[in-house]
Short mmCIF file of C-alpha atoms in Angstrom, two decimals:
data_model
loop_
_atom_site.label_atom_id
_atom_site.label_comp_id
_atom_site.label_asym_id
_atom_site.label_seq_id
_atom_site.Cartn_x
_atom_site.Cartn_y
_atom_site.Cartn_z
CA MET Q 705 0.06 2.69 -33.68
CA ALA Q 706 2.26 5.76 -34.32
CA GLU Q 707 0.17 6.66 -37.38
CA SER Q 708 -3.08 6.37 -35.42
CA THR Q 709 -1.68 8.55 -32.63
CA GLY Q 710 -0.60 11.16 -35.18
CA ILE Q 711 -4.08 11.26 -36.72
CA LEU Q 712 -5.58 11.58 -33.23
CA LEU Q 713 -3.30 14.45 -32.22
CA ASN Q 714 -3.91 16.31 -35.48
CA GLN Q 715 -7.66 15.95 -35.09
CA ILE Q 716 -7.60 17.13 -31.47
CA LEU Q 717 -5.41 20.11 -32.43
CA MET Q 718 -7.76 21.00 -35.29
CA MET Q 719 -10.75 20.85 -32.96
CA PHE Q 720 -8.91 22.94 -30.36
CA LEU Q 721 -8.16 25.64 -32.97
CA LEU Q 722 -11.82 25.71 -34.03
CA MET Q 723 -12.83 26.06 -30.39
CA ILE Q 724 -10.44 28.98 -29.91
CA CYS Q 725 -11.94 30.52 -33.05
CA GLY Q 726 -15.38 30.25 -31.43
CA LEU Q 727 -14.03 31.88 -28.29
CA ALA Q 728 -12.52 34.74 -30.31
CA LEU Q 729 -15.74 35.29 -32.27
CA TYR Q 730 -17.67 35.46 -28.99
CA ARG Q 731 -15.19 37.89 -27.46
CA ILE Q 732 -15.43 40.28 -30.42
CA ARG Q 733 -19.22 39.90 -30.30
CA MET Q 734 -19.56 38.39 -33.76
CA ILE Q 735 -21.39 35.51 -32.05
CA SER Q 736 -23.68 36.30 -29.12
CA ALA Q 737 -24.79 33.92 -26.38
CA ARG Q 738 -28.15 33.65 -28.13
CA GLY Q 739 -26.44 33.02 -31.45
CA ALA Q 740 -24.37 30.25 -29.86
CA SER Q 741 -27.54 28.71 -28.43
CA GLN Q 742 -29.13 28.77 -31.89
CA MET Q 743 -26.03 27.16 -33.40
CA ALA Q 744 -26.21 24.45 -30.74
CA ASP Q 745 -29.82 23.82 -31.75
CA VAL Q 746 -28.68 23.40 -35.36
CA VAL Q 747 -26.15 20.80 -34.18
CA ILE Q 748 -28.67 18.94 -32.02
CA TYR Q 749 -31.67 19.04 -34.33
CA VAL Q 750 -30.12 19.17 -37.82
CA SER Q 751 -26.46 18.37 -38.45
CA THR Q 752 -25.97 15.55 -35.92
CA PRO Q 753 -29.19 13.72 -36.90
CA ALA Q 754 -28.24 14.10 -40.57
CA LEU Q 755 -24.80 12.65 -39.87
CA THR Q 756 -26.35 9.81 -37.87
CA VAL Q 757 -28.72 8.82 -40.66
CA GLN Q 758 -25.99 9.11 -43.27
CA SER Q 759 -23.65 6.87 -41.26
CA MET Q 760 -26.25 4.10 -41.31
CA MET Q 761 -26.76 4.13 -45.06
CA ILE Q 762 -24.43 1.20 -45.59
CA PRO Q 763 -25.06 -2.37 -46.81
CA PHE Q 764 -26.70 -4.61 -44.21
CA ASP Q 765 -24.17 -6.69 -42.28
CA PRO Q 766 -25.02 -8.91 -39.25
CA GLY Q 767 -21.53 -8.21 -37.89
CA ILE Q 768 -22.36 -4.53 -37.63
CA ILE Q 769 -25.48 -5.39 -35.63
CA PHE Q 770 -23.35 -7.46 -33.22
CA ASP Q 771 -20.90 -4.56 -32.80
CA ALA Q 772 -23.77 -2.13 -32.21
CA VAL Q 773 -25.38 -4.36 -29.58
CA PHE Q 774 -22.00 -4.71 -27.87
CA CYS Q 775 -21.57 -0.92 -27.85
CA PHE Q 776 -25.02 -0.38 -26.37
CA VAL Q 777 -24.81 -3.07 -23.67
CA VAL Q 778 -21.28 -2.15 -22.54
CA THR Q 779 -22.01 1.58 -22.57
CA LEU Q 780 -25.21 1.12 -20.55
CA ALA Q 781 -23.39 -1.09 -18.02
CA LEU Q 782 -20.55 1.43 -17.73
CA LEU Q 783 -23.01 4.28 -17.20
CA VAL Q 784 -24.85 2.41 -14.45
CA ALA Q 785 -21.54 1.60 -12.75
CA THR Q 786 -20.46 5.25 -13.08
CA ILE Q 787 -23.74 6.41 -11.52
CA ALA Q 788 -23.07 4.20 -8.50
CA PHE Q 789 -19.48 5.47 -8.32
CA ALA Q 790 -20.58 9.13 -8.56
CA HIS Q 791 -23.01 8.63 -5.66
CA LEU Q 792 -20.20 7.21 -3.56
CA VAL Q 793 -17.98 10.22 -4.24
CA PHE Q 794 -20.63 12.96 -4.07
CA ARG Q 795 -23.09 11.88 -1.39
CA LYS Q 796 -24.93 15.14 -0.65
CA LYS Q 797 -28.36 15.62 -2.21
CA GLU Q 798 -27.40 19.02 -3.62
CA SER Q 799 -24.44 17.48 -5.53
CA GLY Q 800 -26.66 16.30 -8.38
CA LEU Q 801 -24.94 18.52 -10.95
CA SER Q 802 -21.53 17.14 -9.96
CA ARG Q 803 -22.78 13.56 -10.27
CA TYR Q 804 -24.27 14.42 -13.65
CA GLY Q 805 -20.89 15.76 -14.78
CA VAL Q 806 -19.10 12.57 -13.79
CA VAL Q 807 -21.63 10.28 -15.49
CA PHE Q 808 -22.51 12.01 -18.75
CA SER Q 809 -20.02 12.90 -21.44
CA ASN Q 810 -20.38 15.08 -24.51
CA CYS Q 811 -20.41 11.93 -26.65
CA GLY Q 812 -22.52 13.45 -29.41
CA PHE Q 813 -20.80 16.82 -29.75
CA ILE Q 814 -17.22 15.60 -29.31
CA GLY Q 815 -17.55 11.87 -29.98
CA ILE Q 816 -19.08 11.96 -33.45
CA PRO Q 817 -16.44 14.24 -35.02
CA LEU Q 818 -13.62 12.22 -33.43
CA VAL Q 819 -14.97 8.80 -34.38
CA ARG Q 820 -15.73 9.95 -37.90
CA SER Q 821 -12.24 11.34 -38.51
CA ILE Q 822 -10.10 8.83 -36.58
CA LEU Q 823 -11.94 5.52 -37.00
CA GLY Q 824 -14.04 6.22 -40.09
CA PRO Q 825 -17.65 7.18 -40.88
CA GLU Q 826 -18.78 3.55 -40.60
CA TYR Q 827 -18.10 3.57 -36.84
CA VAL Q 828 -20.45 6.51 -36.24
CA PHE Q 829 -23.13 3.76 -36.33
CA GLY Q 830 -21.72 2.27 -33.12
CA LEU Q 831 -21.35 5.63 -31.43
CA THR Q 832 -24.96 6.47 -32.28
CA VAL Q 833 -26.07 3.31 -30.51
CA CYS Q 834 -23.90 4.27 -27.52
CA ASN Q 835 -25.66 7.63 -27.58
CA LEU Q 836 -28.99 5.81 -27.29
CA ALA Q 837 -27.96 4.58 -23.82
CA PHE Q 838 -26.92 8.12 -22.88
CA THR Q 839 -30.17 9.63 -24.17
CA ILE Q 840 -32.35 7.28 -22.14
CA LEU Q 841 -30.46 7.99 -18.91
CA VAL Q 842 -29.96 11.73 -19.53
CA TRP Q 843 -33.68 12.37 -19.88
CA THR Q 844 -34.56 10.24 -16.84
CA TYR Q 845 -31.84 9.99 -14.21
CA GLY Q 846 -30.00 13.10 -15.46
CA VAL Q 847 -33.03 15.39 -15.38
CA VAL Q 848 -33.95 14.23 -11.88
CA GLU Q 849 -30.39 14.71 -10.60
CA ILE Q 850 -30.21 18.34 -11.71
CA SER Q 851 -33.82 19.41 -11.18
CA GLY Q 852 -34.54 17.31 -8.10
CA ASP Q 853 -38.05 16.87 -9.50
CA ARG Q 854 -39.21 13.49 -10.86
CA SER Q 855 -42.19 15.14 -12.56
CA GLN Q 856 -39.76 16.71 -15.06
CA VAL Q 857 -39.17 13.27 -16.61
CA SER Q 858 -41.12 12.89 -19.83
CA VAL Q 859 -41.42 9.77 -21.96
CA LYS Q 860 -42.35 12.00 -24.92
CA ARG Q 861 -39.03 13.86 -24.62
CA ILE Q 862 -37.16 10.57 -24.80
CA ILE Q 863 -39.09 9.17 -27.76
CA MET Q 864 -39.06 12.43 -29.75
CA ASN Q 865 -35.42 13.20 -28.99
CA PRO Q 866 -33.60 13.86 -32.29
CA ALA Q 867 -30.96 11.25 -31.38
CA ILE Q 868 -33.67 8.57 -31.08
CA VAL Q 869 -35.60 9.67 -34.18
CA SER Q 870 -32.47 9.76 -36.36
CA LEU Q 871 -31.38 6.36 -35.01
CA VAL Q 872 -34.76 4.82 -35.93
CA VAL Q 873 -34.69 6.34 -39.43
CA GLY Q 874 -31.10 5.17 -39.90
CA LEU Q 875 -31.91 1.63 -38.75
CA VAL Q 876 -34.81 1.42 -41.21
CA CYS Q 877 -32.48 2.45 -44.03
CA PHE Q 878 -29.80 0.01 -42.85
CA CYS Q 879 -32.12 -2.99 -42.48
CA THR Q 880 -34.21 -2.44 -45.62
CA GLY Q 881 -31.58 -1.06 -47.96
CA TRP Q 882 -33.85 1.90 -48.76
CA ARG Q 883 -32.02 5.07 -49.81
CA PHE Q 884 -33.01 8.71 -50.19
CA PRO Q 885 -33.05 10.24 -53.67
CA GLU Q 886 -29.60 11.54 -54.65
CA PRO Q 887 -30.31 15.26 -54.01
CA VAL Q 888 -31.58 14.44 -50.50
CA ASP Q 889 -28.59 12.19 -49.92
CA MET Q 890 -26.24 14.99 -50.97
CA ALA Q 891 -28.02 17.39 -48.62
CA PHE Q 892 -27.53 14.95 -45.72
CA ASP Q 893 -23.83 14.72 -46.61
CA SER Q 894 -23.47 18.50 -46.59
CA LEU Q 895 -25.29 18.89 -43.28
CA GLY Q 896 -23.11 16.19 -41.71
CA ASP Q 897 -19.96 17.89 -42.98
CA ILE Q 898 -20.68 21.09 -41.03
CA ASN Q 899 -21.10 19.19 -37.75
CA THR Q 900 -17.52 19.38 -36.46
CA GLY Q 901 -17.09 23.09 -37.19
CA LEU Q 902 -20.38 24.06 -35.57
CA VAL Q 903 -19.74 21.90 -32.51
CA MET Q 904 -16.36 23.40 -31.75
CA LEU Q 905 -17.49 26.98 -32.41
CA VAL Q 906 -20.32 26.47 -29.92
CA LEU Q 907 -17.98 24.99 -27.32
CA GLY Q 908 -15.65 27.94 -27.85
CA THR Q 909 -18.47 30.32 -27.00
CA TYR Q 910 -19.07 28.34 -23.79
CA LEU Q 911 -15.49 29.13 -22.81
CA GLY Q 912 -16.22 32.80 -23.42
CA GLN Q 913 -19.29 32.77 -21.18
CA VAL Q 914 -17.50 31.81 -17.96
CA ASP Q 915 -15.43 33.80 -15.52
CA PHE Q 916 -12.25 31.72 -15.38
CA GLN Q 917 -10.98 33.63 -12.34
CA ARG Q 918 -13.96 32.28 -10.40
CA ILE Q 919 -13.92 28.83 -11.95
CA VAL Q 920 -10.25 28.07 -11.35
CA THR Q 921 -10.76 28.59 -7.62
CA GLN Q 922 -13.58 26.01 -7.34
CA ALA Q 923 -12.28 22.67 -6.11
CA ARG Q 924 -15.44 20.91 -7.29
CA ILE Q 925 -14.54 21.71 -10.93
CA TYR Q 926 -11.24 19.85 -10.56
CA GLN Q 927 -12.81 16.91 -8.74
CA VAL Q 928 -15.37 16.35 -11.49
CA SER Q 929 -12.76 16.94 -14.22
CA LEU Q 930 -10.41 14.33 -12.75
CA LEU Q 931 -13.16 11.72 -12.53
CA ARG Q 932 -14.79 12.50 -15.90
CA LEU Q 933 -11.60 12.85 -17.96
CA LEU Q 934 -9.24 10.31 -16.40
CA VAL Q 935 -10.73 7.93 -13.82
CA VAL Q 936 -13.84 6.90 -15.80
CA PRO Q 937 -12.05 6.51 -19.17
CA ILE Q 938 -9.17 4.50 -17.69
CA ALA Q 939 -11.63 2.23 -15.90
CA THR Q 940 -13.44 1.85 -19.25
CA ILE Q 941 -10.21 0.74 -20.92
CA GLY Q 942 -9.74 -1.85 -18.17
CA VAL Q 943 -13.23 -3.24 -18.74
CA LEU Q 944 -12.80 -3.36 -22.53
CA MET Q 945 -9.54 -5.29 -22.20
CA LEU Q 946 -11.76 -8.20 -21.09
CA PHE Q 947 -13.16 -8.40 -24.65
CA PRO Q 948 -10.17 -9.07 -26.95
CA GLN Q 949 -12.48 -10.78 -29.46
CA VAL Q 950 -14.15 -7.43 -30.22
CA SER Q 951 -12.37 -5.35 -32.86
CA VAL Q 952 -10.15 -2.47 -31.76
CA PRO Q 953 -12.17 0.25 -33.59
CA VAL Q 954 -15.37 -0.86 -31.85
CA ARG Q 955 -13.73 -0.76 -28.43
CA MET Q 956 -12.09 2.57 -29.28
CA THR Q 957 -15.56 3.94 -30.09
CA VAL Q 958 -16.70 3.16 -26.53
CA VAL Q 959 -13.51 4.69 -25.09
CA ILE Q 960 -14.08 7.91 -27.03
CA VAL Q 961 -17.65 8.02 -25.74
CA MET Q 962 -16.56 7.61 -22.13
CA ALA Q 963 -13.50 9.92 -22.39
CA ALA Q 964 -15.30 13.00 -23.73
CA PRO Q 965 -15.79 16.09 -21.51
CA VAL Q 966 -18.93 16.88 -19.53
CA ALA Q 967 -22.11 16.88 -21.62
CA ALA Q 968 -23.18 20.29 -22.91
CA LEU Q 969 -26.65 19.60 -21.48
CA ALA Q 970 -25.15 20.16 -18.02
CA ALA Q 971 -25.06 23.86 -18.89
CA VAL Q 972 -28.52 23.79 -20.50
CA PHE Q 973 -30.19 21.88 -17.67
CA SER Q 974 -28.54 23.95 -14.93
CA LYS Q 975 -30.01 27.09 -16.50
CA LYS Q 976 -33.42 25.56 -17.24
CA PHE Q 977 -33.96 24.09 -13.80
CA SER Q 978 -32.53 27.06 -11.84
CA SER Q 979 -29.66 25.04 -10.47
CA ASN Q 980 -26.09 26.34 -10.19
CA ALA Q 981 -25.79 27.63 -13.77
CA GLU Q 982 -22.27 28.94 -13.21
CA LEU Q 983 -21.08 25.50 -12.11
CA GLY Q 984 -22.88 23.84 -15.02
CA ILE Q 985 -21.30 26.09 -17.65
CA GLY Q 986 -17.96 25.94 -15.81
CA LEU Q 987 -17.92 22.12 -15.87
CA VAL Q 988 -18.65 22.05 -19.60
CA ALA Q 989 -16.11 24.76 -20.42
CA MET Q 990 -13.27 23.56 -18.19
CA THR Q 991 -13.54 19.86 -19.02
CA THR Q 992 -13.77 20.71 -22.74
CA LEU Q 993 -10.56 22.70 -22.46
CA LEU Q 994 -8.78 20.05 -20.38
CA SER Q 995 -9.98 17.26 -22.70
CA MET Q 996 -7.77 18.65 -25.44
CA ALA Q 997 -4.88 17.31 -23.33
CA THR Q 998 -6.47 14.28 -21.63
CA MET Q 999 -8.17 12.67 -24.62
CA PRO Q 1000 -4.95 12.15 -26.61
CA LEU Q 1001 -3.39 10.55 -23.51
CA VAL Q 1002 -6.37 8.27 -22.81
CA LEU Q 1003 -6.88 7.23 -26.43
CA SER Q 1004 -3.16 6.63 -26.95
CA LEU Q 1005 -3.19 4.39 -23.86
CA ALA Q 1006 -6.16 2.50 -25.29
CA LEU Q 1007 -4.37 2.00 -28.60
CA MET Q 1008 -1.33 0.65 -26.74
CA VAL Q 1009 -3.21 -1.96 -24.66
CA PHE Q 1010 -5.80 -3.03 -27.24
#
């Protein structure tokens, strides 16, 4: 327990320092807002899919399939429950961005580096399946919540999403035992290795793009932060305590998914759909910063009760 907590704290501190580095590089104009956006695209379309596929290149094991199905079903159920909860708290139609922030976490950006370093690369498989539930709801319910326009929902965007494509490729490799040639495999390894650094640099630039004097005076930021970073994760721990037969690392994977800060797409969607872009970026930036303190607390609590 103490050793696991130490690893967790060291990893969070490392990620925090990388994020501050990203902030500093943005402040001195070594990375521009456009450059940060391009780096985010590299994470979304290249390094994270590569890491996903690589994590699934392991010997076939029915037990892993059971764990993955558990992760998907529980995550989907938790997301649906969180959607209902968010609508109870934020009832006004124009509060779609706030509801989005409560429901959707940055499980890909933050979750994958944490799971990989704390639990091991083999558990990225489970997180990827959790991300499948997020992807389906983000590009349906999430898009409608922020845009207010059901016509923005596209089945093609869901099917061709890099998270879905990489999951399908990874599952084929896992189930058939097929492997890429060694040079390709090495390339996937290298691309996966840059994931954490790129993610945190990008999140650091998000911090640099907000006016904290304006953000810290917005009560809505604190309401969403409290729900996203503490209420939802603690409720998740309570639900997962009902499944003692499931291994601790698998349950911890789901906790990490549900304890991460607001999804970076909140900033992207709020800009794209002409919503409150300042609130969208503010939610991502503030919850990312606060998560450096809340995630160690939540995950340590989970380790204690599991």
